[in-house]
Coordinates of C-alpha atoms and ligand atoms in Angstrom, one line a residue:
X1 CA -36.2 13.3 21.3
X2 CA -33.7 16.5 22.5
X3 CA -31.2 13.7 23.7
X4 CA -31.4 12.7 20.0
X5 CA -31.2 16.0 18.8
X6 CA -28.3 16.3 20.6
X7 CA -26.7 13.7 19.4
X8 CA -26.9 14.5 15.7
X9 CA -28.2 17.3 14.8
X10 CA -26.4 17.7 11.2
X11 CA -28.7 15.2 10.5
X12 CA -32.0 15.8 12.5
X13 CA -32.3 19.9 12.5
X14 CA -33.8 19.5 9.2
X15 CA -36.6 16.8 10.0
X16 CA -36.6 18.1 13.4
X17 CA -37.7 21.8 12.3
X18 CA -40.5 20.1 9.8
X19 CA -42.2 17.8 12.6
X20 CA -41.9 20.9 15.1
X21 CA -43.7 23.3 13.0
X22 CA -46.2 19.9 12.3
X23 CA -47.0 18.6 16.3
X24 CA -47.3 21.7 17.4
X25 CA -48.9 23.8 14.3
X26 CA -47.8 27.5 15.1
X27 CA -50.8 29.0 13.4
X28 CA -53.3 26.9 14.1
X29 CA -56.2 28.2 11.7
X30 CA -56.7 30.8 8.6
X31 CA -60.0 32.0 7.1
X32 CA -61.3 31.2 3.7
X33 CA -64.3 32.6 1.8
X34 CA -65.8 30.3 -0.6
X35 CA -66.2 31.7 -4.2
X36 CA -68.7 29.1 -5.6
X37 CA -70.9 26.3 -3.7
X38 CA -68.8 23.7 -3.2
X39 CA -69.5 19.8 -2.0
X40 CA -66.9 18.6 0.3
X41 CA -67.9 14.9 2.1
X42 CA -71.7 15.2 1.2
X43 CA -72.1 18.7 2.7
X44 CA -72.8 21.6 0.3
X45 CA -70.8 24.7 1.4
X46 CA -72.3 27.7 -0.4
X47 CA -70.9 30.6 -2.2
X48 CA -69.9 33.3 0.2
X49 CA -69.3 31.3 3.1
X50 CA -66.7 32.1 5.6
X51 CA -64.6 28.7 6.4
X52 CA -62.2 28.1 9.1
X53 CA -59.5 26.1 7.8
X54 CA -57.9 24.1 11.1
X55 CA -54.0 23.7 9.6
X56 CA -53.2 22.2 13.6
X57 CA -55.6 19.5 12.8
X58 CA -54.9 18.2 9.3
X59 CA -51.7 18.0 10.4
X60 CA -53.2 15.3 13.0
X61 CA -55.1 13.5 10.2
X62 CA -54.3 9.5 10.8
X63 CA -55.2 9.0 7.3
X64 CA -52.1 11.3 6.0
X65 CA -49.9 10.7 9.3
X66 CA -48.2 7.6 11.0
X67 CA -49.0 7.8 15.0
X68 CA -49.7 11.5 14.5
X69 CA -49.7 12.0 17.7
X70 CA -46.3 11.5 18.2
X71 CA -43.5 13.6 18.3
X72 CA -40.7 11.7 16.0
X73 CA -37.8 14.6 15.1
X74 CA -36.7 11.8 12.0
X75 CA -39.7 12.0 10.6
X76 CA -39.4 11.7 7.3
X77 CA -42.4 11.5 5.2
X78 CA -44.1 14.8 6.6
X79 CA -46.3 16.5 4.2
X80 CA -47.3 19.1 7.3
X81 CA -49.4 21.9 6.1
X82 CA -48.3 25.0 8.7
X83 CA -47.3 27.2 5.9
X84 CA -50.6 26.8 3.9
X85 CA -51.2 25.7 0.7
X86 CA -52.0 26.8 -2.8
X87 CA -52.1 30.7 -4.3
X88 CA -51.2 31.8 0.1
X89 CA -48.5 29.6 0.6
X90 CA -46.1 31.5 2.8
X91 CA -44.0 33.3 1.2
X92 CA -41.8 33.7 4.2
X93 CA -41.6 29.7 4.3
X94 CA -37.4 29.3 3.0
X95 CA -36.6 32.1 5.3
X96 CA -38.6 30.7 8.5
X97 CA -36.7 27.3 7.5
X98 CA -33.5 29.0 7.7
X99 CA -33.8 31.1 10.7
X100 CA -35.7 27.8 12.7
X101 CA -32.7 25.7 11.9
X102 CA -29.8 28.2 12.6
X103 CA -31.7 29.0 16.0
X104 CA -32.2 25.8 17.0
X105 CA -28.8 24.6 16.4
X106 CA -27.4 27.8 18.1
X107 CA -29.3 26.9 20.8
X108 CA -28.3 23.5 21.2
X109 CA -24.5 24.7 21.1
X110 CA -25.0 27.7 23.4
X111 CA -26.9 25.6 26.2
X112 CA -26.1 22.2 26.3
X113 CA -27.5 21.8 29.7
X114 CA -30.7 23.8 28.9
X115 CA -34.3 22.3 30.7
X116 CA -37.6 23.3 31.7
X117 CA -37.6 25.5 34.7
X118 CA -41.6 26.0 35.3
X119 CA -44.2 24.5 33.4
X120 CA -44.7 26.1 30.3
X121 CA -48.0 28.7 30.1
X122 CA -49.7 28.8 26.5
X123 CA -51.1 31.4 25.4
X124 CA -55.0 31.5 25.2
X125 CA -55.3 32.2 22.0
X126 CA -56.5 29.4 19.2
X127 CA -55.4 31.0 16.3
X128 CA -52.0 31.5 16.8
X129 CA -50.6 29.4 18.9
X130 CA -47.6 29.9 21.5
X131 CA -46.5 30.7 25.1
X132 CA -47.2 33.6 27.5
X133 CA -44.5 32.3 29.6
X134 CA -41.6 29.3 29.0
X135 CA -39.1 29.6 31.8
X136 CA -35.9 27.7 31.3
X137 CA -32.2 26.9 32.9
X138 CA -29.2 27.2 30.9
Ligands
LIG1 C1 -42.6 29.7 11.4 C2 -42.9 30.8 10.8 C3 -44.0 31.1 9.9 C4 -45.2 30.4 9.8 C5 -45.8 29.3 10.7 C6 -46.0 31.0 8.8 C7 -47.3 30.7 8.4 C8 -48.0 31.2 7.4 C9 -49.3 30.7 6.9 C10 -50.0 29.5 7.5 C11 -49.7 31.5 5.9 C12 -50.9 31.3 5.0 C13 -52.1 32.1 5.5 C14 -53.3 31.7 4.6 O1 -53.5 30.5 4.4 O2 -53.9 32.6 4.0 C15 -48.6 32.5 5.7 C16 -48.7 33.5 4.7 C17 -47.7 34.5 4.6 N1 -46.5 34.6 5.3 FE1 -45.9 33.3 6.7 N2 -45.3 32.1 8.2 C18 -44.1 32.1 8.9 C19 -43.0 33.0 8.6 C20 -43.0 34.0 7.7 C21 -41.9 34.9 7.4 C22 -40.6 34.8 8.0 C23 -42.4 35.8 6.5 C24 -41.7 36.9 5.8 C25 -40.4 37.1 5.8 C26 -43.8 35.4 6.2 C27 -44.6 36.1 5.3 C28 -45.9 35.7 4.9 C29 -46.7 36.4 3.9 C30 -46.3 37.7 3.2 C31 -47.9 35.6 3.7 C32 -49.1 35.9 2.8 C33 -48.9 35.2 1.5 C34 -50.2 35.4 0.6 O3 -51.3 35.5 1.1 O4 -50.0 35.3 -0.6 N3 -44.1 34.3 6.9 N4 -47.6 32.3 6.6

């Protein structure tokens, strides 16, 4: 996937960023209180419940996703929901796209020979998700 990256990334960055910010959900789970008893799936959820909504794994769900399980950078139909949805949509979402493209295209032109030096060491954290350590050569 990086060797095609590297190969064109006028054309990937942009799918590239999207399926990114999909396989590997940065914030991986957000809190919701439920305002009237709702039915989802035959369960009754009652007013004033506190829900976990898991953003990492609807963006997983087979029955939105082809082979969600794979990383494919040209992905292209990618309805991925790592900025939310509805009235708490990220408002920083058109400014994270920017900076995630211009950063990794920076990168790609600034280290051309760039690999994994050490495996990488996530953080243990489930909410948001990222590394405590990702050592790399340049
Ligand atoms: C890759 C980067 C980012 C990710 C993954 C991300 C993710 C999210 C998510 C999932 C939410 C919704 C939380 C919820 O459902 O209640 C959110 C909300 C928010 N984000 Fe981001 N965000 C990113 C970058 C940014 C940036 C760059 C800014 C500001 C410049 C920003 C500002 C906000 C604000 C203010 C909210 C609250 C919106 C509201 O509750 O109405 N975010 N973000």
């Amino acid at each position: 996937q990086l060797a095609a990256l590297r190969a064109d990334p006028g054309r990937l960055i942009p799918t590239a960023v999207e399926e990114l910010m999909r396989y590997d959900t940065p914030l991986q789970l957000f809190e919701r209180w439920v305002l009237d008893d709702i039915e989802i799936d035959g369960t009754t959820i009652p007013r004033g419940s506190e829900l976990a909504l898991l953003f990492g794994s609807a963006n997983h769900d087979p029955a939105v996703f082809d082979r969600p399980g794979t990383l494919d950078i040209a992905r292209r139909d990618n309805p991925h929901i790592s900025f939310s949805a509805g009235i708490h949509y990220c408002i920083g979402a058109p400014l994270a796209r920017i900076e995630l493209a211009a950063s990794l295209a920076a990168l790609l032109r600034r280290a051309p020979k760039l690999r994994l030096a050490a495996e990488p060491r996530r953080k243990p954290n489930f909410v948001i998700r990222g590394f405590e350590e990702l050592l790399v050569e340049v």
